[in-house]
Tab-separated table of C-alpha atoms in Angstrom:
chain	number	residue	atom	x	y	z
A	35	MET	CA	-65.452	54.293	30.746
A	36	GLY	CA	-64.933	51.328	28.458
A	37	PRO	CA	-61.592	50.202	27.150
A	38	LYS	CA	-59.870	52.503	24.696
A	39	THR	CA	-60.118	51.568	21.062
A	40	PRO	CA	-56.601	50.740	19.840
A	41	LYS	CA	-55.228	52.926	17.080
A	42	PRO	CA	-55.050	51.188	13.700
A	43	LEU	CA	-51.566	50.074	12.749
A	44	ILE	CA	-50.105	51.845	9.744
A	45	THR	CA	-48.163	49.370	7.668
A	46	ASN	CA	-44.924	50.344	5.982
A	47	LYS	CA	-46.629	49.792	2.606
A	48	ALA	CA	-49.418	52.221	3.505
A	49	ARG	CA	-46.905	54.761	4.822
A	50	ILE	CA	-44.883	54.588	1.609
A	51	ALA	CA	-48.019	54.985	-0.528
A	52	LYS	CA	-49.113	58.065	1.418
A	53	GLN	CA	-45.651	59.653	1.367
A	54	THR	CA	-45.216	58.956	-2.337
A	55	LEU	CA	-48.543	60.591	-3.174
A	56	CYS	CA	-47.755	63.649	-1.045
A	57	ALA	CA	-44.188	63.891	-2.335
A	58	THR	CA	-45.364	63.698	-5.946
A	59	MET	CA	-47.900	66.467	-5.343
A	60	VAL	CA	-45.216	68.625	-3.742
A	61	SER	CA	-42.504	67.924	-6.332
A	62	THR	CA	-44.728	68.881	-9.263
A	63	GLN	CA	-45.085	72.336	-7.745
A	64	LEU	CA	-41.349	72.888	-7.268
A	65	GLU	CA	-39.073	74.530	-9.791
A	66	SER	CA	-35.862	73.504	-8.027
A	67	VAL	CA	-34.590	70.403	-6.276
A	68	ILE	CA	-34.508	70.464	-2.478
A	69	LEU	CA	-34.687	67.910	0.311
A	70	SER	CA	-38.213	66.597	0.662
A	71	SER	CA	-40.152	67.777	3.696
A	72	VAL	CA	-42.548	64.893	3.052
A	73	HIS	CA	-40.368	61.928	2.231
A	74	LYS	CA	-38.157	61.902	5.303
A	75	ALA	CA	-38.078	60.363	8.742
A	76	GLU	CA	-39.793	62.571	11.311
A	77	ALA	CA	-36.709	62.631	13.532
A	78	LEU	CA	-34.667	64.502	10.926
A	79	GLN	CA	-34.790	68.273	10.747
A	80	LEU	CA	-34.497	70.296	7.547
A	81	LEU	CA	-32.960	73.704	8.124
A	82	PRO	CA	-34.311	76.911	6.557
A	83	PRO	CA	-34.254	78.884	4.419
A	84	ASP	CA	-33.581	76.551	1.476
A	85	ASN	CA	-34.158	72.979	2.747
A	86	LEU	CA	-30.734	71.872	1.552
A	87	GLU	CA	-29.279	71.284	5.003
A	88	CYS	CA	-30.324	68.522	7.359
A	89	THR	CA	-29.452	67.385	10.879
A	90	GLY	CA	-30.077	64.077	12.602
A	91	ASP	CA	-31.327	63.183	16.040
A	92	LYS	CA	-30.426	59.800	17.563
A	93	GLY	CA	-30.625	56.542	15.634
A	94	TYR	CA	-30.057	56.377	11.892
A	95	ARG	CA	-32.866	58.004	9.901
A	96	SER	CA	-33.009	59.035	6.238
A	97	VAL	CA	-34.286	61.756	3.920
A	98	LEU	CA	-34.568	61.909	0.126
A	99	ALA	CA	-34.574	64.726	-2.411
A	100	SER	CA	-37.755	66.134	-3.915
A	101	HIS	CA	-37.226	64.972	-7.511
A	102	PRO	CA	-36.015	61.679	-9.034
A	103	MET	CA	-33.304	60.773	-11.510
A	104	MET	CA	-34.877	58.556	-14.176
A	105	GLU	CA	-32.190	57.993	-16.816
A	106	GLY	CA	-28.850	59.491	-17.800
A	107	ALA	CA	-25.742	60.558	-15.888
A	108	TYR	CA	-26.135	62.901	-12.925
A	109	TYR	CA	-23.935	64.358	-10.203
A	110	PHE	CA	-24.490	66.054	-6.847
A	111	GLU	CA	-22.428	66.998	-3.802
A	112	VAL	CA	-22.925	66.661	-0.072
A	113	GLU	CA	-20.832	68.734	2.322
A	114	VAL	CA	-20.317	67.058	5.679
A	115	LEU	CA	-20.728	69.614	8.458
A	116	ASP	CA	-19.839	69.575	12.133
A	117	PRO	CA	-22.500	67.740	14.182
A	118	ALA	CA	-25.180	69.880	15.762
A	119	LYS	CA	-24.524	70.553	19.439
A	120	PRO	CA	-25.084	69.324	22.033
A	121	LEU	CA	-24.779	65.655	21.080
A	122	PRO	CA	-27.592	63.408	22.411
A	123	TYR	CA	-25.141	61.241	24.348
A	124	GLU	CA	-21.580	61.776	25.510
A	125	ASN	CA	-18.877	59.798	23.736
A	126	VAL	CA	-21.248	58.664	20.952
A	127	GLU	CA	-20.073	59.964	17.592
A	128	ALA	CA	-22.300	61.191	14.788
A	129	HIS	CA	-22.206	59.300	11.484
A	130	VAL	CA	-23.308	59.859	7.894
A	131	ARG	CA	-24.322	57.611	4.984
A	132	ILE	CA	-24.669	59.364	1.624
A	133	GLY	CA	-26.280	57.781	-1.401
A	134	VAL	CA	-29.413	57.244	-3.453
A	135	ALA	CA	-32.648	55.338	-2.970
A	136	THR	CA	-36.063	54.790	-4.502
A	137	ARG	CA	-39.310	55.771	-2.810
A	138	LYS	CA	-39.683	52.186	-1.594
A	139	ALA	CA	-36.792	52.562	0.844
A	140	ASP	CA	-37.651	52.495	4.540
A	141	LEU	CA	-36.563	55.918	5.782
A	142	GLU	CA	-36.715	54.854	9.417
A	143	MET	CA	-33.499	52.981	8.615
A	144	PRO	CA	-30.259	54.079	6.947
A	145	ILE	CA	-30.066	54.166	3.162
A	146	GLY	CA	-28.609	50.852	2.043
A	147	ALA	CA	-30.289	48.872	4.819
A	148	ASP	CA	-32.731	47.359	2.308
A	149	LYS	CA	-32.814	46.514	-1.412
A	150	PHE	CA	-34.039	49.950	-2.418
A	151	GLY	CA	-30.966	52.072	-1.787
A	152	TYR	CA	-27.170	52.329	-1.982
A	153	SER	CA	-24.909	54.331	0.330
A	154	TYR	CA	-21.337	55.283	1.266
A	155	ARG	CA	-20.640	55.487	5.002
A	156	ASP	CA	-18.183	57.929	6.552
A	157	ALA	CA	-16.185	55.059	8.079
A	158	GLY	CA	-15.091	53.847	4.641
A	159	SER	CA	-17.720	51.305	3.665
A	160	ALA	CA	-20.529	50.949	1.121
A	161	PHE	CA	-23.946	49.465	1.915
A	162	PHE	CA	-26.680	47.694	-0.012
A	163	ASN	CA	-29.374	45.365	1.308
A	164	GLY	CA	-27.999	45.655	4.827
A	165	LYS	CA	-24.567	44.354	3.863
A	166	GLY	CA	-21.468	46.489	4.035
A	167	LYS	CA	-18.171	46.208	2.207
A	168	SER	CA	-14.906	48.066	2.514
A	169	TYR	CA	-14.947	51.018	0.140
A	170	GLY	CA	-13.215	54.357	-0.246
A	171	VAL	CA	-11.534	56.539	2.333
A	172	ASN	CA	-13.032	57.679	5.600
A	173	TYR	CA	-14.611	61.113	5.331
A	174	LYS	CA	-15.372	63.652	8.023
A	175	PRO	CA	-16.737	67.162	8.674
A	176	GLY	CA	-15.171	69.543	6.208
A	177	ASP	CA	-15.102	66.984	3.400
A	178	VAL	CA	-17.284	67.108	0.304
A	179	VAL	CA	-18.693	63.824	-0.983
A	180	GLY	CA	-19.730	63.705	-4.625
A	181	VAL	CA	-22.135	61.174	-6.086
A	182	PHE	CA	-22.105	60.190	-9.765
A	183	ILE	CA	-24.881	57.899	-10.977
A	184	ASN	CA	-25.331	56.540	-14.472
A	185	LEU	CA	-28.836	55.222	-15.164
A	186	MET	CA	-29.509	53.306	-18.355
A	187	PRO	CA	-32.906	53.826	-20.038
A	188	LEU	CA	-35.761	51.917	-18.449
A	189	LYS	CA	-36.705	48.801	-20.381
A	190	PRO	CA	-40.269	48.355	-21.650
A	191	PRO	CA	-42.031	45.764	-19.476
A	192	ASN	CA	-42.371	43.296	-22.351
A	193	LEU	CA	-38.607	43.352	-22.996
A	194	LEU	CA	-37.434	42.956	-19.413
A	195	GLU	CA	-35.036	40.179	-18.665
A	196	ARG	CA	-36.031	39.185	-15.157
A	197	LYS	CA	-32.594	38.729	-13.656
A	198	ARG	CA	-33.337	38.856	-9.958
A	199	LYS	CA	-31.059	38.909	-6.951
A	200	GLY	CA	-32.743	36.364	-4.704
A	201	ALA	CA	-36.303	35.101	-4.444
A	202	GLY	CA	-39.273	37.413	-4.168
A	203	ASP	CA	-37.765	40.309	-6.125
A	204	ALA	CA	-40.195	40.226	-9.033
A	205	SER	CA	-40.446	44.015	-9.069
A	206	GLN	CA	-36.675	44.540	-9.128
A	207	VAL	CA	-34.788	44.183	-12.367
A	208	ILE	CA	-31.063	44.553	-12.884
A	209	SER	CA	-30.111	47.500	-15.097
A	210	ASN	CA	-26.990	46.402	-16.941
A	211	GLY	CA	-24.596	49.309	-17.303
A	212	SER	CA	-26.098	51.401	-14.500
A	213	PHE	CA	-23.609	52.210	-11.728
A	214	ILE	CA	-22.788	54.498	-8.809
A	215	GLU	CA	-19.416	56.123	-8.140
A	216	PHE	CA	-18.487	58.310	-5.162
A	217	TYR	CA	-15.942	61.119	-4.890
A	218	VAL	CA	-14.303	62.680	-1.832
A	219	ASN	CA	-13.074	66.243	-2.323
A	220	GLY	CA	-13.124	65.696	-6.093
A	221	LYS	CA	-11.184	62.404	-6.066
A	222	SER	CA	-12.883	59.224	-7.269
A	223	GLN	CA	-13.175	56.334	-4.836
A	224	GLY	CA	-13.932	53.935	-7.681
A	225	ILE	CA	-17.231	52.410	-8.743
A	226	ALA	CA	-19.103	51.314	-5.632
A	227	PHE	CA	-22.047	49.512	-7.231
A	228	ASN	CA	-22.345	48.027	-10.723
A	229	ASP	CA	-25.487	46.887	-12.541
A	230	ILE	CA	-27.816	48.312	-9.923
A	231	TYR	CA	-31.544	47.726	-9.908
A	232	GLU	CA	-33.735	49.725	-12.268
A	233	GLY	CA	-35.710	52.523	-10.689
A	234	GLU	CA	-36.290	56.196	-10.149
A	235	TYR	CA	-33.520	57.196	-7.758
A	236	TYR	CA	-33.441	60.135	-5.366
A	237	ALA	CA	-30.396	61.683	-3.742
A	238	GLY	CA	-30.453	60.992	-0.024
A	239	VAL	CA	-28.640	60.795	3.273
A	240	ALA	CA	-28.921	58.866	6.517
A	241	LEU	CA	-27.821	60.626	9.696
A	242	TYR	CA	-26.866	59.141	13.064
A	243	MET	CA	-27.040	61.175	16.280
A	244	HIS	CA	-26.607	64.838	15.356
A	245	GLY	CA	-24.884	64.260	12.028
A	246	ARG	CA	-25.309	67.256	9.749
A	247	VAL	CA	-24.880	67.778	6.001
A	248	ARG	CA	-25.628	70.251	3.242
A	249	PHE	CA	-26.588	69.264	-0.315
A	250	ASN	CA	-25.485	70.973	-3.519
A	251	PHE	CA	-27.488	69.920	-6.576
A	252	GLY	CA	-25.414	72.100	-8.912
A	253	PRO	CA	-24.599	73.441	-11.338
A	254	ASP	CA	-21.663	75.038	-9.470
A	255	PHE	CA	-19.834	72.405	-7.453
A	256	ALA	CA	-17.281	73.102	-4.721
A	257	LYS	CA	-15.123	70.114	-5.659
A	258	LYS	CA	-15.398	69.233	-9.315
A	259	PRO	CA	-14.956	65.486	-9.882
A	260	ALA	CA	-11.601	64.814	-11.518
A	261	GLY	CA	-11.776	62.511	-14.529
A	262	CYS	CA	-15.523	62.065	-14.232
A	263	LYS	CA	-17.559	61.077	-17.267
A	264	PRO	CA	-19.890	63.742	-18.709
A	265	TYR	CA	-22.874	64.398	-16.462
A	266	LYS	CA	-25.744	66.749	-15.815
A	267	PRO	CA	-26.103	68.506	-12.465
A	268	TYR	CA	-28.822	66.931	-10.354
A	269	LYS	CA	-30.852	70.140	-10.534
A	270	ASP	CA	-31.538	69.361	-14.193
A	271	VAL	CA	-33.686	66.331	-13.365
A	272	VAL	CA	-36.746	68.554	-13.718
A	273	LEU	CA	-35.874	68.882	-17.423
A	274	GLN	CA	-36.031	65.126	-18.078
A	275	LYS	CA	-38.550	64.224	-20.763
A	276	LEU	CA	-39.647	61.186	-18.773
A	277	TYR	CA	-40.089	63.326	-15.670
A	278	LYS	CA	-42.192	65.880	-17.507
A	279	ALA	CA	-44.336	63.181	-19.072
A	280	LYS	CA	-44.968	61.436	-15.768
A	281	TYR	CA	-45.201	64.262	-13.250
A	282	SER	CA	-45.944	67.522	-15.047
A	283	HIS	CA	-49.501	68.734	-15.447
A	284	PRO	CA	-50.957	71.498	-17.636
């Protein structure tokens, strides 16, 4: 027998394109927001019957929701659950990073490891573009983390002010006035990220080892955010005019 033909390498760009197409096809058929069975790392497991609960495996991997937030103020909750047993390794703790990301994020890494997502880690730190900063309290199983995101309207391409963070970010534009704020058990931890990049953002989580969480996209929240600005529950993203115009089909 001759030498085996090597399998073609699938680039991250090709993987993202395929997942985005599949996720869009799936999301247009859904009436409610769930965690995406398409746009997630293979190592993560979504738990039936409602695909709102997720558990990790070993290294950090991420999953996003089925529908995007495009503009406006939205809120969702994530309950941190006890890690699934048994743990992969003794004396290695599970960890969680909760946040939002666009479809360009690499889900084989934690949310916030690249320029396409923002996250809040359970050890009291916030991450963007692979850089962490001290933020908020530590949270643990039994706590409920809330995420408030305010997205300013997308600018028409001909009116964009190309304020970029670093070279090579031609596709990323700062959205002045857009920000992300996290809550723990209903108490604000302050604004974590100001003037974030424009984009269609999806709720998401990154899990380490057997970290486990459950999402609540509203409208009934376990820990209502004290002093929070007016918002819509995440579940209402399917009612967005922009969403209907872009994703809905007759």
